[in-house]
XYZ file of C-alpha atoms in Angstrom:
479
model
C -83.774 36.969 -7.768
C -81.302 35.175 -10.376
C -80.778 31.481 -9.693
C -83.882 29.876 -8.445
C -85.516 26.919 -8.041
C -87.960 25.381 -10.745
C -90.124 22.562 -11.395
C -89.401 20.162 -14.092
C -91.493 19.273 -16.872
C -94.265 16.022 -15.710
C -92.028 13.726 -17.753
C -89.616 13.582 -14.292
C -92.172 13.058 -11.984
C -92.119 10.718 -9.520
C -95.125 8.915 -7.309
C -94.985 8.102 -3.892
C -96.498 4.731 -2.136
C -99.485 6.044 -3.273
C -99.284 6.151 -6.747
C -99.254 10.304 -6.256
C -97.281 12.238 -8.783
C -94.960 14.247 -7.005
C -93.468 17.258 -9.065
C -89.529 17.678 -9.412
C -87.947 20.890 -8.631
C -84.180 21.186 -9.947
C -81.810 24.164 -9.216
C -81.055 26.895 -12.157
C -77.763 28.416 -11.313
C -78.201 30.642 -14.577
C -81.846 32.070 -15.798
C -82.526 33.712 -19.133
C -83.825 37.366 -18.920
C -84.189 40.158 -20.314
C -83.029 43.994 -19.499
C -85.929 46.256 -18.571
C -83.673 49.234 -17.874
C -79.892 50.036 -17.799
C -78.398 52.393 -15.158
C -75.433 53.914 -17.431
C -74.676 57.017 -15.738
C -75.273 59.055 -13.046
C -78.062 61.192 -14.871
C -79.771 57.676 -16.062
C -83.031 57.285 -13.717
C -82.631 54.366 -12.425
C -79.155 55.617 -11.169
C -81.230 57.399 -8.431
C -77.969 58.931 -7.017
C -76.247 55.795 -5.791
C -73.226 55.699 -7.714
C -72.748 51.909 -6.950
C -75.624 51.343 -9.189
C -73.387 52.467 -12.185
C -73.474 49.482 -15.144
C -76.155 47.956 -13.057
C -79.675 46.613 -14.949
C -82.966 45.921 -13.650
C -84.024 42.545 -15.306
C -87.254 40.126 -15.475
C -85.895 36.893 -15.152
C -87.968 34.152 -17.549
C -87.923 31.811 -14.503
C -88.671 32.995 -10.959
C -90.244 31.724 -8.039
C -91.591 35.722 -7.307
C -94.902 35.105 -9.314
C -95.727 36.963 -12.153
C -94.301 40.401 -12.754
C -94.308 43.309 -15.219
C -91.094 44.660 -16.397
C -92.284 48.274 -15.858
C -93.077 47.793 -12.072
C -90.070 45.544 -11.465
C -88.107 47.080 -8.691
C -84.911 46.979 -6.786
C -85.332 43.324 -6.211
C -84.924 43.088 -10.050
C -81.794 44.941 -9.864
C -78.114 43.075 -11.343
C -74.540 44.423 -11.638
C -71.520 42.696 -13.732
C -70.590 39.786 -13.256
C -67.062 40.321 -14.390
C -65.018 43.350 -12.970
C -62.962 44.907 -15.296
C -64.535 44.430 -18.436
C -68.382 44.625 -19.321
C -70.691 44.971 -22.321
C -73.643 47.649 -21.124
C -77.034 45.874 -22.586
C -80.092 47.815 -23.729
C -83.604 47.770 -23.242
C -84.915 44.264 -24.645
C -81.688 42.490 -24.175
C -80.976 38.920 -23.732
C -79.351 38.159 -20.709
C -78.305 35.664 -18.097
C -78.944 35.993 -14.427
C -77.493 34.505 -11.671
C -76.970 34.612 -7.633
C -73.563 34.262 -5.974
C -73.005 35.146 -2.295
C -76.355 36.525 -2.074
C -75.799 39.025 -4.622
C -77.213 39.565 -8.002
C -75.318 39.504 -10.999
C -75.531 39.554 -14.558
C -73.517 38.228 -18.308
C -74.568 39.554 -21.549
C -75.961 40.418 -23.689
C -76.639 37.245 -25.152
C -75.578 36.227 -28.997
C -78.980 34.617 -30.126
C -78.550 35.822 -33.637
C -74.702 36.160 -34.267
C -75.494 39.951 -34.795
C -73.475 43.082 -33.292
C -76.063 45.467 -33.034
C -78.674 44.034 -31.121
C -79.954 39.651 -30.316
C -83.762 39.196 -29.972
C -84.345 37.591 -27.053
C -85.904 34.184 -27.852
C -88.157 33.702 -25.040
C -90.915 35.662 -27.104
C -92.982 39.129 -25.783
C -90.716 39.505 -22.699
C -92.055 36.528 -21.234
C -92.115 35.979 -17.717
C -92.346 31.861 -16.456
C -92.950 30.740 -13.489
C -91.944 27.442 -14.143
C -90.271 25.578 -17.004
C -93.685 24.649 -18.638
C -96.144 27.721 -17.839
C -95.613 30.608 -19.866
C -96.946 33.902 -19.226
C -97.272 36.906 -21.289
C -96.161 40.455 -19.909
C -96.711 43.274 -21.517
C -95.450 45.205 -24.826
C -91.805 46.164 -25.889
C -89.938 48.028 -23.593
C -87.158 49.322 -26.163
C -85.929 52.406 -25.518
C -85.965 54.908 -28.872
C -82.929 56.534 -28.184
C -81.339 52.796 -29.511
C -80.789 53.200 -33.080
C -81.257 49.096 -34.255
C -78.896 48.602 -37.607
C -77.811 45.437 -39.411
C -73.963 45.440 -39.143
C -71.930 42.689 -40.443
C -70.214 40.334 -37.310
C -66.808 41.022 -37.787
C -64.843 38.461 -39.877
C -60.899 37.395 -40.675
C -60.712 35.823 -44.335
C -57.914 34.046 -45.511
C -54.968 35.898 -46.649
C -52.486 33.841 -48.535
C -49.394 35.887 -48.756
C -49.849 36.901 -44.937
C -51.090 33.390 -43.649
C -48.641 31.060 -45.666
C -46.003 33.392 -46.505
C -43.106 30.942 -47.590
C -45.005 29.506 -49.791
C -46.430 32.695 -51.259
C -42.690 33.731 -51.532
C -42.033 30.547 -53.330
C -44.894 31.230 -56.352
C -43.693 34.578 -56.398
C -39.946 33.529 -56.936
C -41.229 30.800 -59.444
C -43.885 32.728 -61.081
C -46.416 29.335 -60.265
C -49.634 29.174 -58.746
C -49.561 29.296 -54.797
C -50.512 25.955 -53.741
C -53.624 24.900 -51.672
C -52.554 24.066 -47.978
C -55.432 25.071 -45.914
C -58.683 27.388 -45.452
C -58.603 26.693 -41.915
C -57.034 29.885 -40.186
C -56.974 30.570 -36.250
C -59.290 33.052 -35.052
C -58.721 36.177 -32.967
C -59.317 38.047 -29.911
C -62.390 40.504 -30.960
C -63.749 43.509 -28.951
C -66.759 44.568 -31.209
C -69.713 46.994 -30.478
C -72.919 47.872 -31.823
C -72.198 50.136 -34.600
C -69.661 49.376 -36.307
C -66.071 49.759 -34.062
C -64.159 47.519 -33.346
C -60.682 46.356 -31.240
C -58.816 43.192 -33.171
C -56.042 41.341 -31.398
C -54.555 38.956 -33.107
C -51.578 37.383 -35.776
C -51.291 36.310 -39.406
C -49.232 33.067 -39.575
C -46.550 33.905 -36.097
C -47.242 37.753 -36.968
C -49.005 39.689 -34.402
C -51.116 42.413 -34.881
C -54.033 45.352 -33.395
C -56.660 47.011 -35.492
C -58.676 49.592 -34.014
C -61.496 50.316 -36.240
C -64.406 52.533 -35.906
C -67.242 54.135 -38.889
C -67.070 50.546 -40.351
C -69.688 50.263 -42.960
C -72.451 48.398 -42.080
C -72.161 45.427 -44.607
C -68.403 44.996 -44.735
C -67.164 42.034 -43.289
C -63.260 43.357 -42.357
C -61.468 46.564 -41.474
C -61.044 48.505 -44.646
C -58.412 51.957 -45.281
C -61.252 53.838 -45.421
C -63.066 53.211 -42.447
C -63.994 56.388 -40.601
C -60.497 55.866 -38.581
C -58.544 52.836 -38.701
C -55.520 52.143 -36.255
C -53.165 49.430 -37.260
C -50.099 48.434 -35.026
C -48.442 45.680 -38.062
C -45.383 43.176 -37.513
C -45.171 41.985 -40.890
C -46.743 42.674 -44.138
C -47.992 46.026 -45.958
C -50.682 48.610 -45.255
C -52.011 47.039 -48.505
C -51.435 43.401 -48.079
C -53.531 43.601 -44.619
C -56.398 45.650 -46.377
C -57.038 44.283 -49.235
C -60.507 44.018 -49.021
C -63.134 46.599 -49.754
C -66.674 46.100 -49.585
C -68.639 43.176 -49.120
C -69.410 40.106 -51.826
C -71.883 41.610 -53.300
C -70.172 45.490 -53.593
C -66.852 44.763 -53.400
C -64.562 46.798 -55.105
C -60.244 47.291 -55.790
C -58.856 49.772 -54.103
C -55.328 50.692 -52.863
C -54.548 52.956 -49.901
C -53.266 55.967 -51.149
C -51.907 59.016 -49.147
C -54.305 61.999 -48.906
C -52.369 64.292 -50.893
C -52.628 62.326 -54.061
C -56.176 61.477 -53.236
C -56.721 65.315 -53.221
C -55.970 65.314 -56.650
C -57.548 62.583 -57.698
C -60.547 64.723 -56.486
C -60.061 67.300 -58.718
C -59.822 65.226 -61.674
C -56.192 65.433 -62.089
C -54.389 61.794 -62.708
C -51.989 62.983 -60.041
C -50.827 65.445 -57.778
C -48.229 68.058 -59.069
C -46.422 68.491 -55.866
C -46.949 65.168 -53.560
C -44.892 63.286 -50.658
C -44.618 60.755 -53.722
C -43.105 63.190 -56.015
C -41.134 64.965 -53.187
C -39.477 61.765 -52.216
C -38.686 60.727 -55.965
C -35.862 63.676 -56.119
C -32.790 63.558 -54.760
C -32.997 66.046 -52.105
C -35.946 64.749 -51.074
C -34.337 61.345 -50.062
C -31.122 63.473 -48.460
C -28.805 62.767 -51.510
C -26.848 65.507 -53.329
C -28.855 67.160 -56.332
C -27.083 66.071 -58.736
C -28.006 62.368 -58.174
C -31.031 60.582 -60.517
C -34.199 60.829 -59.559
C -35.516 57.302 -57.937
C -38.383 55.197 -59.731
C -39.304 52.805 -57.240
C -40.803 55.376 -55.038
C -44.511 53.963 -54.906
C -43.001 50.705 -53.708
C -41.164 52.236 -50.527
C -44.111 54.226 -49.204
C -46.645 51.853 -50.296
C -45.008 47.943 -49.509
C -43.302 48.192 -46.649
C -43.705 45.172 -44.874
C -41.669 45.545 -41.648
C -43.100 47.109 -37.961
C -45.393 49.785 -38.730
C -48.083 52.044 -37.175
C -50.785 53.139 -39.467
C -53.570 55.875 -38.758
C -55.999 56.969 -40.975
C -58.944 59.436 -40.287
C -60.657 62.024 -42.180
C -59.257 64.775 -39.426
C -56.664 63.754 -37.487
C -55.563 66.302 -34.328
C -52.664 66.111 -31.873
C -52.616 68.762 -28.986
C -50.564 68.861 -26.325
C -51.687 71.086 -23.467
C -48.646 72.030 -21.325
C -45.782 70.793 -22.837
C -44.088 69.379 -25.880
C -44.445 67.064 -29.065
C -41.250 65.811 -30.336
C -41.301 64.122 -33.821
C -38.357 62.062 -35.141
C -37.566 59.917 -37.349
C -34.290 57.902 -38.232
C -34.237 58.759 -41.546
C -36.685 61.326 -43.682
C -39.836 63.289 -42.195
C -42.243 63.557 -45.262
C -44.864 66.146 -44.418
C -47.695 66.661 -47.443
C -51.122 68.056 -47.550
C -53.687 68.474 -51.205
C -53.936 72.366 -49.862
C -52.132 74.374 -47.979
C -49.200 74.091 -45.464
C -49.032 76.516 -42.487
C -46.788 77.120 -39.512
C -47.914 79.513 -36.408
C -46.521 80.180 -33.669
C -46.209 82.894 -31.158
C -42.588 83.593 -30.360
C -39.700 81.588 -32.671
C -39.060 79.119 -35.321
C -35.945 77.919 -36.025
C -34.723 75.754 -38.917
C -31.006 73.977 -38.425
C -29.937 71.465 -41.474
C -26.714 70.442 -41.193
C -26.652 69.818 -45.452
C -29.010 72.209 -47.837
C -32.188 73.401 -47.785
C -34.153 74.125 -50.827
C -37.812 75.732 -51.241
C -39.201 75.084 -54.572
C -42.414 77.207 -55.659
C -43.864 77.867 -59.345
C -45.878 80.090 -57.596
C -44.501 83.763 -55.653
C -42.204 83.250 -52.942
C -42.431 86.193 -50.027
C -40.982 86.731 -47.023
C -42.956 89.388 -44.994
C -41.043 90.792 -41.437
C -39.959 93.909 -40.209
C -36.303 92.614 -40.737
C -34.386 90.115 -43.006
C -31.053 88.795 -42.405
C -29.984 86.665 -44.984
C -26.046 85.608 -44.223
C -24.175 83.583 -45.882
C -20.574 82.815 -44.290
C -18.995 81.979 -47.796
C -21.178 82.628 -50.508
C -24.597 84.466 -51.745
C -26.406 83.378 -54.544
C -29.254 84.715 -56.686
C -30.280 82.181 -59.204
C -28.972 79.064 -60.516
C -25.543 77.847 -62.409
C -26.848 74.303 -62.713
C -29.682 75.746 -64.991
C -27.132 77.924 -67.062
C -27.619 80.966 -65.225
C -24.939 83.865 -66.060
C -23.846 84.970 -62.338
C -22.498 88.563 -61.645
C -21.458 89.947 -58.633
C -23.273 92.235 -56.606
C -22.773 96.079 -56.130
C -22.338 97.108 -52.685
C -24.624 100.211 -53.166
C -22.407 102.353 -50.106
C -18.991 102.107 -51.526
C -20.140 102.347 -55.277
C -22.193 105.903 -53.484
C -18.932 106.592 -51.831
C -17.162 106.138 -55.139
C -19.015 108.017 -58.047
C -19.002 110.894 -55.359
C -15.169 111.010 -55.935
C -15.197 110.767 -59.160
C -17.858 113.512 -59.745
C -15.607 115.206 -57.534
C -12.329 114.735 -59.788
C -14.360 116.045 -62.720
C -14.975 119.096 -61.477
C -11.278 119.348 -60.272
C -10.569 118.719 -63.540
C -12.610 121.768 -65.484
C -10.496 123.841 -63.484
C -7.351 122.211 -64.201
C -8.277 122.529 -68.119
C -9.237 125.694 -67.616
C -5.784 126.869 -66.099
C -3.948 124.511 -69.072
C -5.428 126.452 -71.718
C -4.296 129.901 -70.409
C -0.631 128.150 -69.629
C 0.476 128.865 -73.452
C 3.845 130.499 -72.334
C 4.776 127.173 -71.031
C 5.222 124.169 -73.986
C 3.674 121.468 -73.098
C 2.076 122.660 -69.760
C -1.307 121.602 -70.428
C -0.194 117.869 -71.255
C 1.651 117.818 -67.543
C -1.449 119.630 -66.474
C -4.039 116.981 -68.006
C -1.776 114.038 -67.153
C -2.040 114.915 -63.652
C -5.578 114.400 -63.714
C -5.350 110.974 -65.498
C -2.945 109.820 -63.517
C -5.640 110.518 -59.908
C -8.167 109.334 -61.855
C -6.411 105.711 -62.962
C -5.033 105.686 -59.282
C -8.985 106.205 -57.527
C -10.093 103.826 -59.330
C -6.815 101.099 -59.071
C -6.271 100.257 -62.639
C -4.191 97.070 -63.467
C -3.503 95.591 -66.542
C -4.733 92.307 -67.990
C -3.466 90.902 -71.124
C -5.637 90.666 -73.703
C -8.363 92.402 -71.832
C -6.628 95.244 -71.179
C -6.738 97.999 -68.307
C -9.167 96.927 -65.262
C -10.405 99.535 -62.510
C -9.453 96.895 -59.762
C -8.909 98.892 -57.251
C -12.492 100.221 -57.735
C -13.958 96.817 -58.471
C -12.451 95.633 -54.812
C -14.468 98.521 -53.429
C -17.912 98.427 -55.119
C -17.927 94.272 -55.678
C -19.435 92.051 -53.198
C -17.100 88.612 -52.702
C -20.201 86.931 -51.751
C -23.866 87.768 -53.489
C -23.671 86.902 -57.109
C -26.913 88.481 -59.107
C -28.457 86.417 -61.949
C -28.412 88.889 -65.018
C-alpha cells in the first residue's frame, strides 16, 4: 500500500442538491512513512530467505486506506524495494521515507532530508504516526529504533570558497602584483556529493574548469570539508596543490593551520625533533638523490617541489596503507625519481631473488653499521674497487692480493736459506780472491731479479716485478 486515495480536509467539500456535504477524496501518488524494518542481508530477519527481498523495507505509510496499523505487526503488505536500480541509500529503523505504487508494485525513495543532517532526519509526522486521512491522526506505538544504530551529529558536507583555486587568474594577478585579490563573487557552483552517515564521503566535482574526486572517510564529526588528516583521504586533482585543496582544518570554532606533511617528517616531529635526520625531503635535496652527479649543489627549493605541485596528481593518505597482490605482479614506475621514506625502519623480503640494475651509481649512506650477512659475497668491479673516499681526502693504497704475496715471501724465505749456505761455502773459499763477493753477488743478483727491481729517479730502486705480483689493479684500501 503506497499511493492511495485520501480525503481532503472539509474546507473542499462540496454539497449536493441537498445542501449535503459531500467529502473530497484526491489521489496521493507519494505518501510519507516511516521504516519499521530494513532487510539488508541475507541473515537480516525480515530477509526470511528470499533473496529478492535484499534492500527491501517494511514501512507504515502516514496515509492509508488499510485502517489503523502498528508498525510491529505490519506485514508483507507493508513491504517496499528501491525505487531506483543501481543506486540506493539503505534507511534505518525510524526513517523518513516516501512511498509510492507503480505497476502494482511497491516502492520506496529515501531517506528523507527533514533536518539537513547526514546521520539520521526525524521524521516529522510525530510518534510514528499512522493517518487514515489527511485530518485524523492516530498514535501508534513507541520508537522502533534499532540499538545497533549509533545516532551522531556529523557536519553536512560543505565546499567553501577557495580563491586561488576558484578565480585563479586573478589570484595569479595579486600574486604577480603583490595587491589584494579583488572581490568577484561568493557564489561558487556546487557538486555532485555521495555522503553517508558517519562521516565518508565520495565528492565529484571542479574548482573554476578544474575537475576533481575526493574520497573521504573517518571525517571528524564537526568539520565541514575533507581535511589531510582524515582517517583516509583519496584525492584524484587536475590543478592546484595537495595544500591549496586542503587548506582547511577544523571547524569555526576549532579550526586550526596545518600543512600536509609526509609521514616521515611527521615521525619526527613526534619525537620532538624539529626535523627528521634522514627524510624523502632531505634525500631529495642532494644531488644523487635528484639523479645528478655528486659533485653538483645541493637544491633549496625542495619543500616547494614535493609540497606545491599543482599539476595532475593522485593523493592517498591513511594511517596504514597495504597493497597485495595475490597471484601476480605490482609494477611501480615513475618517469623520473621513486622516493621511498619511512620515520622507522625499511625492509625488503622476499623468498628467492632481488636484483638491483642502475645504469649510473648507487650509493648507501648509513651513520650507523653497515652489514651484509650471506653465505657468499661477490663484490666485482669491472674497472675499479674502492674502499673509502678521495672526495673526502682519503689516502688510497692498493690492495694485497694475499695468494701471490703467500706465493712470494715463500720464495724469498726460500732464497734466504739458499743463501746461509752460499755464505757459508764463501767463507771457506779463502784460496780464491774475491770468491765470496762472486759468491754473495750471485745471491743479490736472484734476489733483485724475484722481486723485478727497476729504477726510478729520485726514488730510487722499486721491486716492480714483485709489486705487479702482490698489487691488486683494482681494490684500493683506505689507510
Amino acid at each position: 500500500m503506497g499511493s492511495t486515495f485520501a480525503t481532503l480536509p472539509k474546507i473542499y467539500d462540496t454539497k449536493d442538491v441537498r445542501g449535503v456535504n459531500i467529502p473530497q477524496k484526491t489521489y496521493i501518488q507519494f505518501v510519507p512513512g516511516m521504516v519499521v524494518k530494513v532487510t539488508t542481508g541475507e541473515d537480516s530477519i525480515s530477509c526470511e530467505g528470499d533473496l529478492n527481498r535484499l534492500g527491501s523495507i517494511i514501512a507504515m505509510p502516514h496515509f492509508g486506506d488499510k485502517g489503523i496499523r502498528k508498525p510491529s505487526l505490519a506485514g508483507e503488505e507493508f513491504r517496499y524495494y528501491p525505487l531506483l536500480r543501481g543506486v540506493q541509500e539503505a534507511p534505518a529503523p525510524g526513517d523518513p521515507v516516501v512511498l509510492c505504487t507503480i505497476g502494482g508494485v511497491q516502492y520506496y525513495l529515501g531517506p528523507l532530508n527533514t533536518e539537513g543532517l547526514p546521520n539520521f532526519n526525524a521524521d516529522n509526522f510525530k510518534n510514528n504516526q499512522v493517518k487514515s486521512s489527511v485530518e485524523d491522526v492516530i498514535y501508534s506505538e513507541g520508537s522502533i529504533e534499532t540499538k545497533l544504530f549509533v545516532k551522531d551529529e556529523f557536519s553536512r558536507l560543505q565546499k567553501l570558497l577557495n580563491p586561488k583555486l576558484d578565480s585563479p587568474v586573478e589570484w595569479k594577478i595579486s600574486q604577480d602584483e603583490n595587491t589584494s585579490m579583488p572581490f568577484i563573487s561568493n557564489a561558487i557552483h556546487g557538486d555532485l556529493v555521495l555522503e553517508g552517515r558517519h562521516g565518508n564521503s565520495m565528492r565529484i566535482g571542479s574548482r573554476n574548469i578544474h575537475p576533481y574526486i575526493i574520497i573521504s572517510n573517518g571525517r571528524a564529526p564537526n568539520n565541514p570539508v575533507e581535511t589531510t588528516l582524515d582517517g583516509t583521504i583519496l584525492a584524484i586533482l587536475e590543478n592546484g596543490s595537495i595544500r591549496d585543496h586542503f587548506n582547511i582544518h577544523g571547524d569555526y570554532q576549532t579550526s586550526f593551520d596545518y600543512n600536509f606533511t609526509l609521514a616521515d617528517e611527521e615521525f619526527a616531529k613526534s619525537k620532538g625533533k624539529s626535523k627528521a635526520k634522514r627524510s624523502i625531503t632531505s634525500t631529495f635535496a642532494k644531488p644523487l638523490g635528484r639523479g645528478l652527479p655528486p659533485n653538483n649543489p645541493a637544491a633549496t627549493n625542495v619543500s616547494d617541489e614535493i609540497y606545491n605541485y599543482n599539476k595532475n596528481q593522485l593523493f592517498v593518505s591513511s594511517d596504514r596503507i597495504t597493497f597485495n597482490a595475490r597471484k601476480e605482479n605490482i609494477f611501480l614506475s615513475a618517469y623520473k625519481h621513486i622516493h621511498i621514506g619511512c620515520g622507522s625502519s625499511l625492509t625488503f623480503s622476499t623468498s628467492t631473488n632481488i636484483l638491483t640494475e642502475a645504469a649510473g651509481s648507487v650509493m648507501t649512506r648509513t651513520d650507523g653499521k653497515f652489514g651484509v650477512d650471506a653465505d657468499s659475497v661477490y663484490i666485482d668491479g669491472r674497472t675499479k674497487v674502492i674502499i673509502g673516499n678521495p672526495i673526502l681526502d682519503d689516502t688510497m693504497h692498493k690492495a694485497v692480493l694475499g695468494d701471490a704475496l703467500v706465493t712470494q715471501l715463500s720464495k724469498m724465505f726460500f732464497i734466504m736459506k739458499e743463501m746461509c749456505y752460499i755464505t757459508s761455502k764463501a767463507i771457506e773459499n779463502r784460496s780464491l780472491a774475491g770468491g765470496s763477493l762472486t759468491s754473495m753477488k750471485e745471491v743479490i743478483n736472484a734476489i733483485d731479479n724475484e722481486l723485478g727491481m727497476v729504477s726510478l729517479d729520485p726514488a730510487g730502486e722499486y721491486p716492480d716485478g714483485m709489486a705487479h705480483l702482490i698489487l691488486s689493479d683494482k681494490v684500493f684500501l683506505k689507510k
